[in-house]
Amino acid sequence: MTDQSGILYVVATPIGNLADISQRAIQVLQNVDFIAAEDTRHSRHLLNHLGISKPMVSIHEHNERQQVDAVLSRLSKGESMALISDAGTPLISDPGYHLVKIAREKDIQVVPVPGACALVTALSVSGLPTDHFRFEGFLPSKKSARKTHLDSLKDETVTLVFYESSHRIADSIKDMKDSFGEDRQAILAREMTKTFETVLGNTLGEIAVKVAEDANQRKGEFVVVIKGAEKKISDPELESADALLGLLLEDLSTKQASRIVAKHTGLPKNEIYKRALGLQKNFDSSAK
Ligand code: SAM
């Protein structure tokens, strides 16, 4: 690429509430030479709302590979462009991956302009662990493939995040309940940032009932956030935790010993504390 290569801006747009666009996103959309959008008609509504009129090209899942060359050739001649999708952050369950990959391979500058993203928005209000999570996007549409996939995730210990549409939400929630159990903690975030925003909880069983009973809860766009499975502790892990606890309990309190062992092994504090109490009881009765 030449020194005059233009910049590819990857610009997030709102997921509902139009006020959720950043000042910087507006400036970039005003200043680029052209905008690539998933559905140009849909994005024109947003651009009209912002008072922006720009040449547009369409890049969607069916033409992205063919469009990449044409768009990159314009960038190599010094034009700059913004990539937007119908809603939220491009490339997140949206087109743009091939474009960004090839642009980077060709040393074209790719600049993020961050903003709304449904998965982060749902996680932020889920009340479920956010330190580790696994984004699964959309589940397979065929029931058997969906069920097989969900079953493969049932022992995953990190928080799981899924996207779902109104056509399949009831079936998917039911399948999630069957795979993960009705007591698994979860939330269903619907129509976030829009008029009918709702966040249902607290377990898959409760959500399944509400979605089945109330047709309104099946309307709109959805993110499902599910707590990970409890970590299963292996026998060798338990044996080495017990050995360490045994040593520490000779000099320390149950609380102190279990805190050190939980930290050292990474095993759950409450489980280690329970084992420490059991071991302590054994010591006490053998000392009598
Ligand atoms: N690129 C987008 C993002 O950054 O989140 C996602 C695009 S994906 C094609 C559309 C899916 O995102 C919807 O089917 C739904 O699962 C989720 N989604 C988008 N907007 C949403 C909203 N306002 N409330 C709940 N879910 C939403």
PDB file of C-alpha atoms and ligand atoms in Angstrom:
ATOM      1  CA  MET A   1       0.000   0.000   0.000  1.00  0.00           C
ATOM      2  CA  THR A   2       1.129   3.552  -0.680  1.00  0.00           C
ATOM      3  CA  ASP A   3       1.853   6.131   1.982  1.00  0.00           C
ATOM      4  CA  GLN A   4      -1.381   7.879   1.060  1.00  0.00           C
ATOM      5  CA  SER A   5      -3.513   4.857   2.003  1.00  0.00           C
ATOM      6  CA  GLY A   6      -6.750   5.948   3.554  1.00  0.00           C
ATOM      7  CA  ILE A   7      -8.063   4.758   6.898  1.00  0.00           C
ATOM      8  CA  LEU A   8     -10.691   2.114   7.524  1.00  0.00           C
ATOM      9  CA  TYR A   9     -12.777   3.194  10.513  1.00  0.00           C
ATOM     10  CA  VAL A  10     -14.850   0.475  12.204  1.00  0.00           C
ATOM     11  CA  VAL A  11     -17.692   2.451  13.718  1.00  0.00           C
ATOM     12  CA  ALA A  12     -20.217   1.198  16.299  1.00  0.00           C
ATOM     13  CA  THR A  13     -23.783   2.523  15.959  1.00  0.00           C
ATOM     14  CA  PRO A  14     -26.677   2.298  18.477  1.00  0.00           C
ATOM     15  CA  ILE A  15     -28.524  -0.965  19.235  1.00  0.00           C
ATOM     16  CA  GLY A  16     -31.833   0.867  19.697  1.00  0.00           C
ATOM     17  CA  ASN A  17     -31.632   4.273  21.315  1.00  0.00           C
ATOM     18  CA  LEU A  18     -30.224   6.669  18.715  1.00  0.00           C
ATOM     19  CA  ALA A  19     -28.762   8.873  21.452  1.00  0.00           C
ATOM     20  CA  ASP A  20     -26.221   6.104  22.094  1.00  0.00           C
ATOM     21  CA  ILE A  21     -23.981   7.195  19.218  1.00  0.00           C
ATOM     22  CA  SER A  22     -20.697   8.800  20.233  1.00  0.00           C
ATOM     23  CA  GLN A  23     -19.557  12.297  19.265  1.00  0.00           C
ATOM     24  CA  ARG A  24     -16.524  10.729  17.655  1.00  0.00           C
ATOM     25  CA  ALA A  25     -18.625   8.299  15.604  1.00  0.00           C
ATOM     26  CA  ILE A  26     -20.607  11.272  14.244  1.00  0.00           C
ATOM     27  CA  GLN A  27     -17.412  13.178  13.381  1.00  0.00           C
ATOM     28  CA  VAL A  28     -15.915  10.175  11.608  1.00  0.00           C
ATOM     29  CA  LEU A  29     -19.114   9.497   9.638  1.00  0.00           C
ATOM     30  CA  GLN A  30     -19.172  13.183   8.620  1.00  0.00           C
ATOM     31  CA  ASN A  31     -15.545  13.194   7.485  1.00  0.00           C
ATOM     32  CA  VAL A  32     -14.956   9.903   5.639  1.00  0.00           C
ATOM     33  CA  ASP A  33     -15.211   9.701   1.849  1.00  0.00           C
ATOM     34  CA  PHE A  34     -17.710   6.862   1.883  1.00  0.00           C
ATOM     35  CA  ILE A  35     -19.570   4.521   4.221  1.00  0.00           C
ATOM     36  CA  ALA A  36     -19.902   0.747   3.865  1.00  0.00           C
ATOM     37  CA  ALA A  37     -23.090  -0.510   5.467  1.00  0.00           C
ATOM     38  CA  GLU A  38     -24.741  -3.887   5.789  1.00  0.00           C
ATOM     39  CA  ASP A  39     -28.097  -2.599   4.564  1.00  0.00           C
ATOM     40  CA  THR A  40     -27.723   0.855   3.024  1.00  0.00           C
ATOM     41  CA  ARG A  41     -31.459   1.622   3.276  1.00  0.00           C
ATOM     42  CA  HIS A  42     -31.529   0.774   6.975  1.00  0.00           C
ATOM     43  CA  SER A  43     -28.378   2.813   7.723  1.00  0.00           C
ATOM     44  CA  ARG A  44     -29.633   5.792   5.753  1.00  0.00           C
ATOM     45  CA  HIS A  45     -32.274   6.286   8.488  1.00  0.00           C
ATOM     46  CA  LEU A  46     -29.524   6.726  11.058  1.00  0.00           C
ATOM     47  CA  LEU A  47     -27.461   8.962   8.747  1.00  0.00           C
ATOM     48  CA  ASN A  48     -30.533  11.102   7.937  1.00  0.00           C
ATOM     49  CA  HIS A  49     -31.213  11.405  11.662  1.00  0.00           C
ATOM     50  CA  LEU A  50     -27.611  12.660  12.072  1.00  0.00           C
ATOM     51  CA  GLY A  51     -27.903  14.971   9.060  1.00  0.00           C
ATOM     52  CA  ILE A  52     -25.149  13.106   7.208  1.00  0.00           C
ATOM     53  CA  SER A  53     -25.263  12.438   3.485  1.00  0.00           C
ATOM     54  CA  LYS A  54     -22.442  10.294   2.075  1.00  0.00           C
ATOM     55  CA  PRO A  55     -21.838   7.896  -0.790  1.00  0.00           C
ATOM     56  CA  MET A  56     -22.539   4.366   0.441  1.00  0.00           C
ATOM     57  CA  VAL A  57     -21.587   0.838  -0.593  1.00  0.00           C
ATOM     58  CA  SER A  58     -23.187  -2.291   0.711  1.00  0.00           C
ATOM     59  CA  ILE A  59     -21.147  -5.004   2.440  1.00  0.00           C
ATOM     60  CA  HIS A  60     -23.207  -7.875   3.758  1.00  0.00           C
ATOM     61  CA  GLU A  61     -22.622 -11.521   4.562  1.00  0.00           C
ATOM     62  CA  HIS A  62     -23.305 -12.637   0.947  1.00  0.00           C
ATOM     63  CA  ASN A  63     -21.077 -10.143  -0.926  1.00  0.00           C
ATOM     64  CA  GLU A  64     -18.354  -9.250   1.571  1.00  0.00           C
ATOM     65  CA  ARG A  65     -15.568 -11.265  -0.095  1.00  0.00           C
ATOM     66  CA  GLN A  66     -16.361  -9.804  -3.540  1.00  0.00           C
ATOM     67  CA  GLN A  67     -16.570  -6.226  -2.190  1.00  0.00           C
ATOM     68  CA  VAL A  68     -13.282  -6.336  -0.280  1.00  0.00           C
ATOM     69  CA  ASP A  69     -11.040  -5.786  -3.349  1.00  0.00           C
ATOM     70  CA  ALA A  70     -13.070  -2.844  -4.641  1.00  0.00           C
ATOM     71  CA  VAL A  71     -13.185  -1.143  -1.271  1.00  0.00           C
ATOM     72  CA  LEU A  72      -9.497  -1.730  -0.478  1.00  0.00           C
ATOM     73  CA  SER A  73      -8.501  -0.364  -3.871  1.00  0.00           C
ATOM     74  CA  ARG A  74     -10.296   2.894  -2.993  1.00  0.00           C
ATOM     75  CA  LEU A  75      -8.489   2.966   0.366  1.00  0.00           C
ATOM     76  CA  SER A  76      -5.137   2.403  -1.354  1.00  0.00           C
ATOM     77  CA  LYS A  77      -5.813   5.518  -3.455  1.00  0.00           C
ATOM     78  CA  GLY A  78      -6.167   7.563  -0.285  1.00  0.00           C
ATOM     79  CA  GLU A  79      -9.927   7.520   0.303  1.00  0.00           C
ATOM     80  CA  SER A  80     -11.097   6.871   3.850  1.00  0.00           C
ATOM     81  CA  MET A  81     -14.146   4.850   4.780  1.00  0.00           C
ATOM     82  CA  ALA A  82     -16.326   3.902   7.717  1.00  0.00           C
ATOM     83  CA  LEU A  83     -17.693   0.409   8.157  1.00  0.00           C
ATOM     84  CA  ILE A  84     -21.004   0.253  10.025  1.00  0.00           C
ATOM     85  CA  SER A  85     -23.547  -2.523  10.509  1.00  0.00           C
ATOM     86  CA  ASP A  86     -27.312  -2.468  11.045  1.00  0.00           C
ATOM     87  CA  ALA A  87     -26.786  -2.071  14.785  1.00  0.00           C
ATOM     88  CA  GLY A  88     -24.011  -2.142  17.357  1.00  0.00           C
ATOM     89  CA  THR A  89     -20.417  -3.067  16.712  1.00  0.00           C
ATOM     90  CA  PRO A  90     -19.487  -4.339  13.233  1.00  0.00           C
ATOM     91  CA  LEU A  91     -17.966  -7.880  13.128  1.00  0.00           C
ATOM     92  CA  ILE A  92     -19.836  -8.928  16.286  1.00  0.00           C
ATOM     93  CA  SER A  93     -22.287 -11.391  14.683  1.00  0.00           C
ATOM     94  CA  ASP A  94     -22.141  -8.955  11.756  1.00  0.00           C
ATOM     95  CA  PRO A  95     -20.128  -8.606   8.522  1.00  0.00           C
ATOM     96  CA  GLY A  96     -16.656  -7.065   8.342  1.00  0.00           C
ATOM     97  CA  TYR A  97     -14.261  -9.832   9.377  1.00  0.00           C
ATOM     98  CA  HIS A  98     -12.791 -10.423   5.885  1.00  0.00           C
ATOM     99  CA  LEU A  99     -12.492  -6.731   5.192  1.00  0.00           C
ATOM    100  CA  VAL A 100     -10.641  -5.994   8.443  1.00  0.00           C
ATOM    101  CA  LYS A 101      -8.450  -9.105   8.128  1.00  0.00           C
ATOM    102  CA  ILE A 102      -7.309  -8.256   4.603  1.00  0.00           C
ATOM    103  CA  ALA A 103      -6.943  -4.541   5.349  1.00  0.00           C
ATOM    104  CA  ARG A 104      -4.605  -5.411   8.223  1.00  0.00           C
ATOM    105  CA  GLU A 105      -2.677  -7.882   6.065  1.00  0.00           C
ATOM    106  CA  LYS A 106      -2.184  -5.066   3.548  1.00  0.00           C
ATOM    107  CA  ASP A 107      -0.999  -2.668   6.270  1.00  0.00           C
ATOM    108  CA  ILE A 108      -3.982  -0.378   5.885  1.00  0.00           C
ATOM    109  CA  GLN A 109      -4.682   1.510   9.097  1.00  0.00           C
ATOM    110  CA  VAL A 110      -7.800   0.139  10.817  1.00  0.00           C
ATOM    111  CA  VAL A 111      -9.196   2.443  13.501  1.00  0.00           C
ATOM    112  CA  PRO A 112     -11.897   1.406  15.999  1.00  0.00           C
ATOM    113  CA  VAL A 113     -14.630   3.843  16.969  1.00  0.00           C
ATOM    114  CA  PRO A 114     -16.259   1.942  19.854  1.00  0.00           C
ATOM    115  CA  GLY A 115     -19.820   2.135  21.089  1.00  0.00           C
ATOM    116  CA  ALA A 116     -22.851  -0.028  21.721  1.00  0.00           C
ATOM    117  CA  CYS A 117     -22.630  -3.801  21.605  1.00  0.00           C
ATOM    118  CA  ALA A 118     -25.557  -5.975  22.717  1.00  0.00           C
ATOM    119  CA  LEU A 119     -23.457  -8.646  24.405  1.00  0.00           C
ATOM    120  CA  VAL A 120     -21.542  -6.167  26.612  1.00  0.00           C
ATOM    121  CA  THR A 121     -24.746  -4.225  27.324  1.00  0.00           C
ATOM    122  CA  ALA A 122     -26.514  -7.395  28.527  1.00  0.00           C
ATOM    123  CA  LEU A 123     -23.524  -8.585  30.559  1.00  0.00           C
ATOM    124  CA  SER A 124     -23.298  -5.214  32.290  1.00  0.00           C
ATOM    125  CA  VAL A 125     -26.779  -5.606  33.814  1.00  0.00           C
ATOM    126  CA  SER A 126     -26.797  -9.398  34.230  1.00  0.00           C
ATOM    127  CA  GLY A 127     -25.467  -9.568  37.774  1.00  0.00           C
ATOM    128  CA  LEU A 128     -23.568 -12.682  36.618  1.00  0.00           C
ATOM    129  CA  PRO A 129     -19.767 -13.053  36.662  1.00  0.00           C
ATOM    130  CA  THR A 130     -18.155 -10.890  33.980  1.00  0.00           C
ATOM    131  CA  ASP A 131     -14.489 -11.672  34.686  1.00  0.00           C
ATOM    132  CA  HIS A 132     -14.573 -14.564  32.229  1.00  0.00           C
ATOM    133  CA  PHE A 133     -17.254 -15.137  29.632  1.00  0.00           C
ATOM    134  CA  ARG A 134     -17.802 -17.023  26.409  1.00  0.00           C
ATOM    135  CA  PHE A 135     -19.711 -15.363  23.574  1.00  0.00           C
ATOM    136  CA  GLU A 136     -21.597 -17.960  21.555  1.00  0.00           C
ATOM    137  CA  GLY A 137     -23.509 -15.645  19.194  1.00  0.00           C
ATOM    138  CA  PHE A 138     -26.505 -17.327  17.525  1.00  0.00           C
ATOM    139  CA  LEU A 139     -27.239 -20.993  18.164  1.00  0.00           C
ATOM    140  CA  PRO A 140     -27.778 -23.352  15.203  1.00  0.00           C
ATOM    141  CA  SER A 141     -31.322 -23.029  13.882  1.00  0.00           C
ATOM    142  CA  LYS A 142     -31.947 -26.796  13.575  1.00  0.00           C
ATOM    143  CA  LYS A 143     -33.215 -28.265  16.821  1.00  0.00           C
ATOM    144  CA  SER A 144     -30.908 -31.311  16.857  1.00  0.00           C
ATOM    145  CA  ALA A 145     -27.773 -29.221  16.158  1.00  0.00           C
ATOM    146  CA  ARG A 146     -28.865 -26.644  18.754  1.00  0.00           C
ATOM    147  CA  LYS A 147     -29.385 -29.319  21.393  1.00  0.00           C
ATOM    148  CA  THR A 148     -26.036 -31.010  20.637  1.00  0.00           C
ATOM    149  CA  HIS A 149     -24.270 -27.662  20.889  1.00  0.00           C
ATOM    150  CA  LEU A 150     -25.978 -26.720  24.162  1.00  0.00           C
ATOM    151  CA  ASP A 151     -25.185 -30.136  25.648  1.00  0.00           C
ATOM    152  CA  SER A 152     -21.517 -29.600  24.768  1.00  0.00           C
ATOM    153  CA  LEU A 153     -21.588 -26.368  26.850  1.00  0.00           C
ATOM    154  CA  LYS A 154     -23.274 -27.665  29.989  1.00  0.00           C
ATOM    155  CA  ASP A 155     -20.025 -28.106  31.976  1.00  0.00           C
ATOM    156  CA  GLU A 156     -18.505 -24.795  30.813  1.00  0.00           C
ATOM    157  CA  THR A 157     -17.692 -22.866  33.980  1.00  0.00           C
ATOM    158  CA  VAL A 158     -17.532 -19.341  32.546  1.00  0.00           C
ATOM    159  CA  THR A 159     -20.583 -17.130  31.892  1.00  0.00           C
ATOM    160  CA  LEU A 160     -22.213 -17.894  28.518  1.00  0.00           C
ATOM    161  CA  VAL A 161     -23.701 -15.235  26.247  1.00  0.00           C
ATOM    162  CA  PHE A 162     -26.071 -15.991  23.343  1.00  0.00           C
ATOM    163  CA  TYR A 163     -27.863 -13.852  20.756  1.00  0.00           C
ATOM    164  CA  GLU A 164     -31.385 -14.855  19.776  1.00  0.00           C
ATOM    165  CA  SER A 165     -34.208 -13.653  17.576  1.00  0.00           C
ATOM    166  CA  SER A 166     -37.944 -13.522  18.252  1.00  0.00           C
ATOM    167  CA  HIS A 167     -38.600 -16.562  15.987  1.00  0.00           C
ATOM    168  CA  ARG A 168     -36.589 -18.937  18.116  1.00  0.00           C
ATOM    169  CA  ILE A 169     -36.430 -17.438  21.597  1.00  0.00           C
ATOM    170  CA  ALA A 170     -39.063 -19.746  23.144  1.00  0.00           C
ATOM    171  CA  ASP A 171     -37.515 -22.922  21.667  1.00  0.00           C
ATOM    172  CA  SER A 172     -33.973 -21.867  22.556  1.00  0.00           C
ATOM    173  CA  ILE A 173     -34.838 -21.018  26.158  1.00  0.00           C
ATOM    174  CA  LYS A 174     -36.581 -24.367  26.517  1.00  0.00           C
ATOM    175  CA  ASP A 175     -33.557 -26.196  25.088  1.00  0.00           C
ATOM    176  CA  MET A 176     -31.217 -24.217  27.359  1.00  0.00           C
ATOM    177  CA  LYS A 177     -33.323 -25.204  30.354  1.00  0.00           C
ATOM    178  CA  ASP A 178     -33.216 -28.868  29.285  1.00  0.00           C
ATOM    179  CA  SER A 179     -29.428 -28.830  28.765  1.00  0.00           C
ATOM    180  CA  PHE A 180     -28.333 -26.723  31.754  1.00  0.00           C
ATOM    181  CA  GLY A 181     -31.135 -27.480  34.224  1.00  0.00           C
ATOM    182  CA  GLU A 182     -34.021 -25.272  35.337  1.00  0.00           C
ATOM    183  CA  ASP A 183     -32.141 -23.943  38.370  1.00  0.00           C
ATOM    184  CA  ARG A 184     -29.224 -22.517  36.382  1.00  0.00           C
ATOM    185  CA  GLN A 185     -29.035 -18.750  36.989  1.00  0.00           C
ATOM    186  CA  ALA A 186     -29.624 -16.657  33.857  1.00  0.00           C
ATOM    187  CA  ILE A 187     -31.085 -13.446  32.494  1.00  0.00           C
ATOM    188  CA  LEU A 188     -32.974 -12.698  29.311  1.00  0.00           C
ATOM    189  CA  ALA A 189     -32.240  -9.141  28.124  1.00  0.00           C
ATOM    190  CA  ARG A 190     -34.870  -7.994  25.609  1.00  0.00           C
ATOM    191  CA  GLU A 191     -35.025  -4.821  23.513  1.00  0.00           C
ATOM    192  CA  MET A 192     -32.194  -3.160  25.377  1.00  0.00           C
ATOM    193  CA  THR A 193     -32.122   0.649  25.176  1.00  0.00           C
ATOM    194  CA  LYS A 194     -35.557   0.576  23.483  1.00  0.00           C
ATOM    195  CA  THR A 195     -39.073   1.326  24.715  1.00  0.00           C
ATOM    196  CA  PHE A 196     -39.890  -2.236  25.756  1.00  0.00           C
ATOM    197  CA  GLU A 197     -36.572  -3.034  27.408  1.00  0.00           C
ATOM    198  CA  THR A 198     -36.935  -5.867  29.939  1.00  0.00           C
ATOM    199  CA  VAL A 199     -34.461  -7.995  31.842  1.00  0.00           C
ATOM    200  CA  LEU A 200     -35.977 -11.261  33.081  1.00  0.00           C
ATOM    201  CA  GLY A 201     -34.338 -13.525  35.672  1.00  0.00           C
ATOM    202  CA  ASN A 202     -33.367 -15.360  37.782  1.00  0.00           C
ATOM    203  CA  THR A 203     -33.239 -18.947  36.552  1.00  0.00           C
ATOM    204  CA  LEU A 204     -33.763 -20.653  33.192  1.00  0.00           C
ATOM    205  CA  GLY A 205     -36.857 -22.343  34.650  1.00  0.00           C
ATOM    206  CA  GLU A 206     -38.434 -18.999  35.607  1.00  0.00           C
ATOM    207  CA  ILE A 207     -37.510 -17.383  32.286  1.00  0.00           C
ATOM    208  CA  ALA A 208     -38.947 -20.329  30.321  1.00  0.00           C
ATOM    209  CA  VAL A 209     -42.284 -19.966  32.143  1.00  0.00           C
ATOM    210  CA  LYS A 210     -42.464 -16.194  31.557  1.00  0.00           C
ATOM    211  CA  VAL A 211     -41.552 -16.511  27.869  1.00  0.00           C
ATOM    212  CA  ALA A 212     -44.100 -19.305  27.333  1.00  0.00           C
ATOM    213  CA  GLU A 213     -46.903 -17.464  29.180  1.00  0.00           C
ATOM    214  CA  ASP A 214     -46.463 -13.925  27.842  1.00  0.00           C
ATOM    215  CA  ALA A 215     -46.344 -13.337  24.067  1.00  0.00           C
ATOM    216  CA  ASN A 216     -44.815  -9.870  24.657  1.00  0.00           C
ATOM    217  CA  GLN A 217     -41.733 -11.534  26.113  1.00  0.00           C
ATOM    218  CA  ARG A 218     -41.177 -13.251  22.751  1.00  0.00           C
ATOM    219  CA  LYS A 219     -41.110  -9.990  20.762  1.00  0.00           C
ATOM    220  CA  GLY A 220     -37.992  -8.077  19.746  1.00  0.00           C
ATOM    221  CA  GLU A 221     -34.283  -8.817  20.065  1.00  0.00           C
ATOM    222  CA  PHE A 222     -32.684 -10.877  22.808  1.00  0.00           C
ATOM    223  CA  VAL A 223     -29.448 -11.626  24.598  1.00  0.00           C
ATOM    224  CA  VAL A 224     -29.387 -14.617  26.957  1.00  0.00           C
ATOM    225  CA  VAL A 225     -26.702 -14.602  29.651  1.00  0.00           C
ATOM    226  CA  ILE A 226     -26.244 -17.842  31.597  1.00  0.00           C
ATOM    227  CA  LYS A 227     -24.077 -18.465  34.641  1.00  0.00           C
ATOM    228  CA  GLY A 228     -21.323 -21.032  34.088  1.00  0.00           C
ATOM    229  CA  ALA A 229     -21.509 -24.497  35.678  1.00  0.00           C
ATOM    230  CA  GLU A 230     -20.087 -24.984  39.160  1.00  0.00           C
ATOM    231  CA  LYS A 231     -16.488 -26.118  38.837  1.00  0.00           C
ATOM    232  CA  LYS A 232     -16.182 -29.900  39.364  1.00  0.00           C
ATOM    233  CA  ILE A 233     -13.300 -30.730  41.645  1.00  0.00           C
ATOM    234  CA  SER A 234     -11.286 -33.822  40.693  1.00  0.00           C
ATOM    235  CA  ASP A 235     -10.234 -36.453  43.263  1.00  0.00           C
ATOM    236  CA  PRO A 236      -6.482 -35.649  42.967  1.00  0.00           C
ATOM    237  CA  GLU A 237      -7.289 -31.944  43.493  1.00  0.00           C
ATOM    238  CA  LEU A 238      -9.255 -32.805  46.637  1.00  0.00           C
ATOM    239  CA  GLU A 239      -6.513 -35.101  47.921  1.00  0.00           C
ATOM    240  CA  SER A 240      -3.808 -32.461  47.624  1.00  0.00           C
ATOM    241  CA  ALA A 241      -6.093 -29.807  49.173  1.00  0.00           C
ATOM    242  CA  ASP A 242      -6.784 -32.142  52.126  1.00  0.00           C
ATOM    243  CA  ALA A 243      -3.082 -32.866  52.583  1.00  0.00           C
ATOM    244  CA  LEU A 244      -2.248 -29.172  52.727  1.00  0.00           C
ATOM    245  CA  LEU A 245      -5.212 -28.446  55.013  1.00  0.00           C
ATOM    246  CA  GLY A 246      -4.056 -31.237  57.352  1.00  0.00           C
ATOM    247  CA  LEU A 247      -0.634 -29.612  57.700  1.00  0.00           C
ATOM    248  CA  LEU A 248      -1.933 -26.078  58.184  1.00  0.00           C
ATOM    249  CA  LEU A 249      -4.626 -27.058  60.682  1.00  0.00           C
ATOM    250  CA  GLU A 250      -1.881 -28.155  63.082  1.00  0.00           C
ATOM    251  CA  ASP A 251      -1.018 -24.469  63.640  1.00  0.00           C
ATOM    252  CA  LEU A 252      -3.804 -22.341  62.161  1.00  0.00           C
ATOM    253  CA  SER A 253      -7.547 -21.840  62.609  1.00  0.00           C
ATOM    254  CA  THR A 254     -10.000 -23.513  60.192  1.00  0.00           C
ATOM    255  CA  LYS A 255     -10.673 -20.131  58.606  1.00  0.00           C
ATOM    256  CA  GLN A 256      -7.024 -19.212  58.135  1.00  0.00           C
ATOM    257  CA  ALA A 257      -6.070 -22.652  56.806  1.00  0.00           C
ATOM    258  CA  SER A 258      -8.950 -22.785  54.320  1.00  0.00           C
ATOM    259  CA  ARG A 259      -8.224 -19.263  53.065  1.00  0.00           C
ATOM    260  CA  ILE A 260      -4.600 -20.189  52.300  1.00  0.00           C
ATOM    261  CA  VAL A 261      -5.535 -23.504  50.647  1.00  0.00           C
ATOM    262  CA  ALA A 262      -8.289 -21.928  48.509  1.00  0.00           C
ATOM    263  CA  LYS A 263      -5.840 -19.262  47.353  1.00  0.00           C
ATOM    264  CA  HIS A 264      -3.096 -21.786  46.648  1.00  0.00           C
ATOM    265  CA  THR A 265      -5.284 -24.321  44.807  1.00  0.00           C
ATOM    266  CA  GLY A 266      -7.798 -21.964  43.159  1.00  0.00           C
ATOM    267  CA  LEU A 267     -10.616 -24.219  44.467  1.00  0.00           C
ATOM    268  CA  PRO A 268     -13.875 -22.663  45.789  1.00  0.00           C
ATOM    269  CA  LYS A 269     -13.481 -21.164  49.286  1.00  0.00           C
ATOM    270  CA  ASN A 270     -16.756 -22.584  50.620  1.00  0.00           C
ATOM    271  CA  GLU A 271     -15.849 -26.124  49.503  1.00  0.00           C
ATOM    272  CA  ILE A 272     -12.395 -25.905  51.123  1.00  0.00           C
ATOM    273  CA  TYR A 273     -13.877 -24.470  54.317  1.00  0.00           C
ATOM    274  CA  LYS A 274     -16.359 -27.381  54.519  1.00  0.00           C
ATOM    275  CA  ARG A 275     -13.511 -29.870  54.132  1.00  0.00           C
ATOM    276  CA  ALA A 276     -11.444 -28.015  56.732  1.00  0.00           C
ATOM    277  CA  LEU A 277     -14.347 -28.263  59.206  1.00  0.00           C
ATOM    278  CA  GLY A 278     -14.593 -32.001  58.525  1.00  0.00           C
ATOM    279  CA  LEU A 279     -10.848 -32.511  59.014  1.00  0.00           C
ATOM    280  CA  GLN A 280     -10.873 -30.390  62.185  1.00  0.00           C
ATOM    281  CA  LYS A 281     -13.694 -32.530  63.602  1.00  0.00           C
ATOM    282  CA  ASN A 282     -11.648 -35.669  62.916  1.00  0.00           C
ATOM    283  CA  PHE A 283      -8.601 -34.147  64.678  1.00  0.00           C
ATOM    284  CA  ASP A 284     -10.743 -33.108  67.653  1.00  0.00           C
ATOM    285  CA  SER A 285     -12.334 -36.553  68.087  1.00  0.00           C
ATOM    286  CA  SER A 286      -9.025 -38.417  67.704  1.00  0.00           C
ATOM    287  CA  ALA A 287      -7.416 -36.073  70.281  1.00  0.00           C
ATOM    288  CA  LYS A 288     -10.045 -37.003  72.913  1.00  0.00           C
TER     289      LYS A 288
HETATM  290  N1  SAM B   1     -23.384  -6.165  16.011  1.00  0.00           N
HETATM  291  C1  SAM B   1     -24.418  -6.270  17.016  1.00  0.00           C
HETATM  292  C2  SAM B   1     -23.828  -6.004  18.396  1.00  0.00           C
HETATM  293  O1  SAM B   1     -22.828  -5.287  18.501  1.00  0.00           O
HETATM  294  O2  SAM B   1     -24.372  -6.468  19.396  1.00  0.00           O
HETATM  295  C3  SAM B   1     -25.144  -7.596  16.933  1.00  0.00           C
HETATM  296  C4  SAM B   1     -25.766  -7.854  15.611  1.00  0.00           C
HETATM  297  S1  SAM B   1     -26.651  -9.355  15.519  1.00  0.00           S
HETATM  298  C5  SAM B   1     -26.963  -9.506  13.818  1.00  0.00           C
HETATM  299  C6  SAM B   1     -28.231  -8.933  16.126  1.00  0.00           C
HETATM  300  C7  SAM B   1     -28.529  -9.609  17.456  1.00  0.00           C
HETATM  301  O3  SAM B   1     -27.941  -8.862  18.519  1.00  0.00           O
HETATM  302  C8  SAM B   1     -30.001  -9.672  17.798  1.00  0.00           C
HETATM  303  O4  SAM B   1     -30.642 -10.794  17.209  1.00  0.00           O
HETATM  304  C9  SAM B   1     -29.979  -9.794  19.291  1.00  0.00           C
HETATM  305  O5  SAM B   1     -29.659 -11.094  19.682  1.00  0.00           O
HETATM  306  C10 SAM B   1     -28.796  -8.869  19.644  1.00  0.00           C
HETATM  307  N2  SAM B   1     -29.281  -7.497  19.853  1.00  0.00           N
HETATM  308  C11 SAM B   1     -29.053  -6.422  19.079  1.00  0.00           C
HETATM  309  N3  SAM B   1     -29.658  -5.332  19.597  1.00  0.00           N
HETATM  310  C12 SAM B   1     -30.292  -5.722  20.720  1.00  0.00           C
HETATM  311  C13 SAM B   1     -31.092  -5.060  21.696  1.00  0.00           C
HETATM  312  N4  SAM B   1     -31.372  -3.774  21.607  1.00  0.00           N
HETATM  313  N5  SAM B   1     -31.565  -5.794  22.737  1.00  0.00           N
HETATM  314  C14 SAM B   1     -31.291  -7.106  22.840  1.00  0.00           C
HETATM  315  N6  SAM B   1     -30.544  -7.773  21.934  1.00  0.00           N
HETATM  316  C15 SAM B   1     -30.043  -7.110  20.900  1.00  0.00           C
END
